[in-house]
């Protein structure tokens, strides 16, 4: 079973010493905006605008965010700001106030995340984002537009076109296709062979 690190850049949104519930809300906000940032199912926002807006958070969370930002001015890039469960927020750039939300998910044999009880796990867009970042660990040349997702009833199919270099150094185009079936417990289970 592979641990896949799901990374999401969050601008100016780091929480320190906060409750797991608040941190989960940040994770959900970031994951829900993941498709926008990768261009998987929405138009890309302007590059100079954060995909997670400060106004998206409650007044309580905004106060926590402000306190967290004020407390990290002396930190260095890559310092761990907060870690809880399977995800962590890491400071990337002090000047730009850019953070990376790292989230670990397990995709084999079951699509399983710490927030699996949330209805988001059954969202085609969210599963697509997991697929995209899963494959990104192995293939670095394909574009988000190369990901095709088709949902028919309880089956979710995805195909990714990617480029790679063969043993002779020539560029080749490959495809990875997989089916996921929605089971009675509300989770998508990968089918071993998509052609069967």
PDB file of C-alpha atoms in Angstrom, residues 78-181:
ATOM      1  CA  UNK A  78      10.280  24.319   5.086  1.00  0.00           C
ATOM      2  CA  UNK A  79       9.850  24.691   8.829  1.00  0.00           C
ATOM      3  CA  UNK A  80       6.990  22.600  10.018  1.00  0.00           C
ATOM      4  CA  UNK A  81       4.200  24.877  11.172  1.00  0.00           C
ATOM      5  CA  UNK A  82       1.601  22.371  12.218  1.00  0.00           C
ATOM      6  CA  UNK A  83       1.157  18.632  11.910  1.00  0.00           C
ATOM      7  CA  UNK A  84      -1.832  16.567  12.826  1.00  0.00           C
ATOM      8  CA  UNK A  85      -2.777  13.136  11.626  1.00  0.00           C
ATOM      9  CA  UNK A  86      -1.983  12.712   7.951  1.00  0.00           C
ATOM     10  CA  UNK A  87      -1.334  16.263   6.897  1.00  0.00           C
ATOM     11  CA  UNK A  88       0.943  19.179   7.630  1.00  0.00           C
ATOM     12  CA  UNK A  89       1.221  22.811   6.635  1.00  0.00           C
ATOM     13  CA  UNK A  90       4.728  23.874   5.638  1.00  0.00           C
ATOM     14  CA  UNK A  91       6.000  27.404   5.155  1.00  0.00           C
ATOM     15  CA  UNK A  92       7.532  27.722   1.697  1.00  0.00           C
ATOM     16  CA  UNK A  93       8.268  31.404   1.330  1.00  0.00           C
ATOM     17  CA  UNK A  94       8.413  33.926   4.176  1.00  0.00           C
ATOM     18  CA  UNK A  95       8.089  36.977   1.940  1.00  0.00           C
ATOM     19  CA  UNK A  96       5.223  35.678  -0.166  1.00  0.00           C
ATOM     20  CA  UNK A  97       3.489  34.010   2.773  1.00  0.00           C
ATOM     21  CA  UNK A  98       3.087  30.849   0.735  1.00  0.00           C
ATOM     22  CA  UNK A  99       2.374  27.541   2.375  1.00  0.00           C
ATOM     23  CA  UNK A 100       2.043  23.990   1.150  1.00  0.00           C
ATOM     24  CA  UNK A 101      -0.632  21.719   2.552  1.00  0.00           C
ATOM     25  CA  UNK A 102       0.687  18.163   2.456  1.00  0.00           C
ATOM     26  CA  UNK A 103      -1.894  15.440   2.759  1.00  0.00           C
ATOM     27  CA  UNK A 104      -1.273  11.715   2.769  1.00  0.00           C
ATOM     28  CA  UNK A 105      -3.880   9.469   1.209  1.00  0.00           C
ATOM     29  CA  UNK A 106      -4.048   5.754   0.489  1.00  0.00           C
ATOM     30  CA  UNK A 107      -5.337   4.845  -2.942  1.00  0.00           C
ATOM     31  CA  UNK A 108      -4.691   1.109  -2.990  1.00  0.00           C
ATOM     32  CA  UNK A 109      -6.601  -1.080  -2.516  1.00  0.00           C
ATOM     33  CA  UNK A 110      -9.265   1.331  -1.279  1.00  0.00           C
ATOM     34  CA  UNK A 111      -9.692   5.027  -1.930  1.00  0.00           C
ATOM     35  CA  UNK A 112      -9.208   5.995   1.692  1.00  0.00           C
ATOM     36  CA  UNK A 113      -8.485   9.315   3.370  1.00  0.00           C
ATOM     37  CA  UNK A 114      -8.683  10.587   6.914  1.00  0.00           C
ATOM     38  CA  UNK A 115     -11.755  12.563   5.915  1.00  0.00           C
ATOM     39  CA  UNK A 116     -13.393   9.541   4.296  1.00  0.00           C
ATOM     40  CA  UNK A 117     -16.568  10.041   6.330  1.00  0.00           C
ATOM     41  CA  UNK A 118     -17.095  13.339   4.565  1.00  0.00           C
ATOM     42  CA  UNK A 119     -19.336  13.222   1.518  1.00  0.00           C
ATOM     43  CA  UNK A 120     -16.505  14.743  -0.491  1.00  0.00           C
ATOM     44  CA  UNK A 121     -15.000  11.273  -0.930  1.00  0.00           C
ATOM     45  CA  UNK A 122     -17.899  10.463  -3.270  1.00  0.00           C
ATOM     46  CA  UNK A 123     -17.388  13.604  -5.305  1.00  0.00           C
ATOM     47  CA  UNK A 124     -16.136  12.800  -8.792  1.00  0.00           C
ATOM     48  CA  UNK A 125     -14.115  15.992  -8.830  1.00  0.00           C
ATOM     49  CA  UNK A 126     -12.348  15.108  -5.606  1.00  0.00           C
ATOM     50  CA  UNK A 127     -11.563  11.576  -6.732  1.00  0.00           C
ATOM     51  CA  UNK A 128     -10.249  13.032  -9.973  1.00  0.00           C
ATOM     52  CA  UNK A 129      -7.944  15.284  -8.000  1.00  0.00           C
ATOM     53  CA  UNK A 130      -6.632  12.292  -6.085  1.00  0.00           C
ATOM     54  CA  UNK A 131      -6.044  10.445  -9.345  1.00  0.00           C
ATOM     55  CA  UNK A 132      -4.250  13.435 -10.831  1.00  0.00           C
ATOM     56  CA  UNK A 133      -1.865  13.781  -7.911  1.00  0.00           C
ATOM     57  CA  UNK A 134      -1.415  10.038  -7.630  1.00  0.00           C
ATOM     58  CA  UNK A 135      -0.188   9.815 -11.201  1.00  0.00           C
ATOM     59  CA  UNK A 136       1.850  12.966 -10.822  1.00  0.00           C
ATOM     60  CA  UNK A 137       4.183  10.993  -8.573  1.00  0.00           C
ATOM     61  CA  UNK A 138       5.179   8.894 -11.588  1.00  0.00           C
ATOM     62  CA  UNK A 139       4.593  11.034 -14.664  1.00  0.00           C
ATOM     63  CA  UNK A 140       5.626  14.669 -14.826  1.00  0.00           C
ATOM     64  CA  UNK A 141       4.946  15.607 -18.416  1.00  0.00           C
ATOM     65  CA  UNK A 142       1.197  15.316 -18.859  1.00  0.00           C
ATOM     66  CA  UNK A 143      -1.207  18.209 -18.559  1.00  0.00           C
ATOM     67  CA  UNK A 144      -4.441  18.398 -16.543  1.00  0.00           C
ATOM     68  CA  UNK A 145      -6.322  18.489 -19.829  1.00  0.00           C
ATOM     69  CA  UNK A 146      -5.039  14.979 -20.482  1.00  0.00           C
ATOM     70  CA  UNK A 147      -7.171  13.611 -17.652  1.00  0.00           C
ATOM     71  CA  UNK A 148     -10.532  12.321 -18.780  1.00  0.00           C
ATOM     72  CA  UNK A 149     -13.187  11.289 -16.271  1.00  0.00           C
ATOM     73  CA  UNK A 150     -16.479   9.582 -17.019  1.00  0.00           C
ATOM     74  CA  UNK A 151     -19.075   8.657 -14.429  1.00  0.00           C
ATOM     75  CA  UNK A 152     -21.819   6.221 -15.393  1.00  0.00           C
ATOM     76  CA  UNK A 153     -24.006   5.087 -12.542  1.00  0.00           C
ATOM     77  CA  UNK A 154     -21.808   3.556  -9.876  1.00  0.00           C
ATOM     78  CA  UNK A 155     -18.707   3.393 -12.061  1.00  0.00           C
ATOM     79  CA  UNK A 156     -16.101   6.111 -12.294  1.00  0.00           C
ATOM     80  CA  UNK A 157     -13.571   5.704 -15.085  1.00  0.00           C
ATOM     81  CA  UNK A 158     -10.491   7.773 -15.646  1.00  0.00           C
ATOM     82  CA  UNK A 159      -7.807   7.804 -18.272  1.00  0.00           C
ATOM     83  CA  UNK A 160      -4.601   9.792 -18.223  1.00  0.00           C
ATOM     84  CA  UNK A 161      -2.392  10.452 -21.202  1.00  0.00           C
ATOM     85  CA  UNK A 162       1.256  10.949 -20.334  1.00  0.00           C
ATOM     86  CA  UNK A 163       4.611  11.173 -22.051  1.00  0.00           C
ATOM     87  CA  UNK A 164       7.732   9.264 -21.163  1.00  0.00           C
ATOM     88  CA  UNK A 165      11.137   8.423 -22.588  1.00  0.00           C
ATOM     89  CA  UNK A 166      11.894   4.878 -23.614  1.00  0.00           C
ATOM     90  CA  UNK A 167      15.225   3.099 -23.235  1.00  0.00           C
ATOM     91  CA  UNK A 168      16.468   4.693 -26.460  1.00  0.00           C
ATOM     92  CA  UNK A 169      15.640   8.193 -25.231  1.00  0.00           C
ATOM     93  CA  UNK A 170      12.681   8.616 -27.564  1.00  0.00           C
ATOM     94  CA  UNK A 171       9.527  10.348 -26.330  1.00  0.00           C
ATOM     95  CA  UNK A 172       6.531   8.050 -26.218  1.00  0.00           C
ATOM     96  CA  UNK A 173       2.882   8.591 -25.331  1.00  0.00           C
ATOM     97  CA  UNK A 174       1.192   6.239 -22.913  1.00  0.00           C
ATOM     98  CA  UNK A 175      -2.223   5.867 -21.361  1.00  0.00           C
ATOM     99  CA  UNK A 176      -3.299   4.749 -17.928  1.00  0.00           C
ATOM    100  CA  UNK A 177      -6.919   3.756 -17.595  1.00  0.00           C
ATOM    101  CA  UNK A 178      -8.678   2.562 -14.474  1.00  0.00           C
ATOM    102  CA  UNK A 179     -12.224   1.968 -13.315  1.00  0.00           C
ATOM    103  CA  UNK A 180     -13.471   2.667  -9.817  1.00  0.00           C
ATOM    104  CA  UNK A 181     -16.674   1.047  -8.576  1.00  0.00           C
TER     105      UNK A 181
END
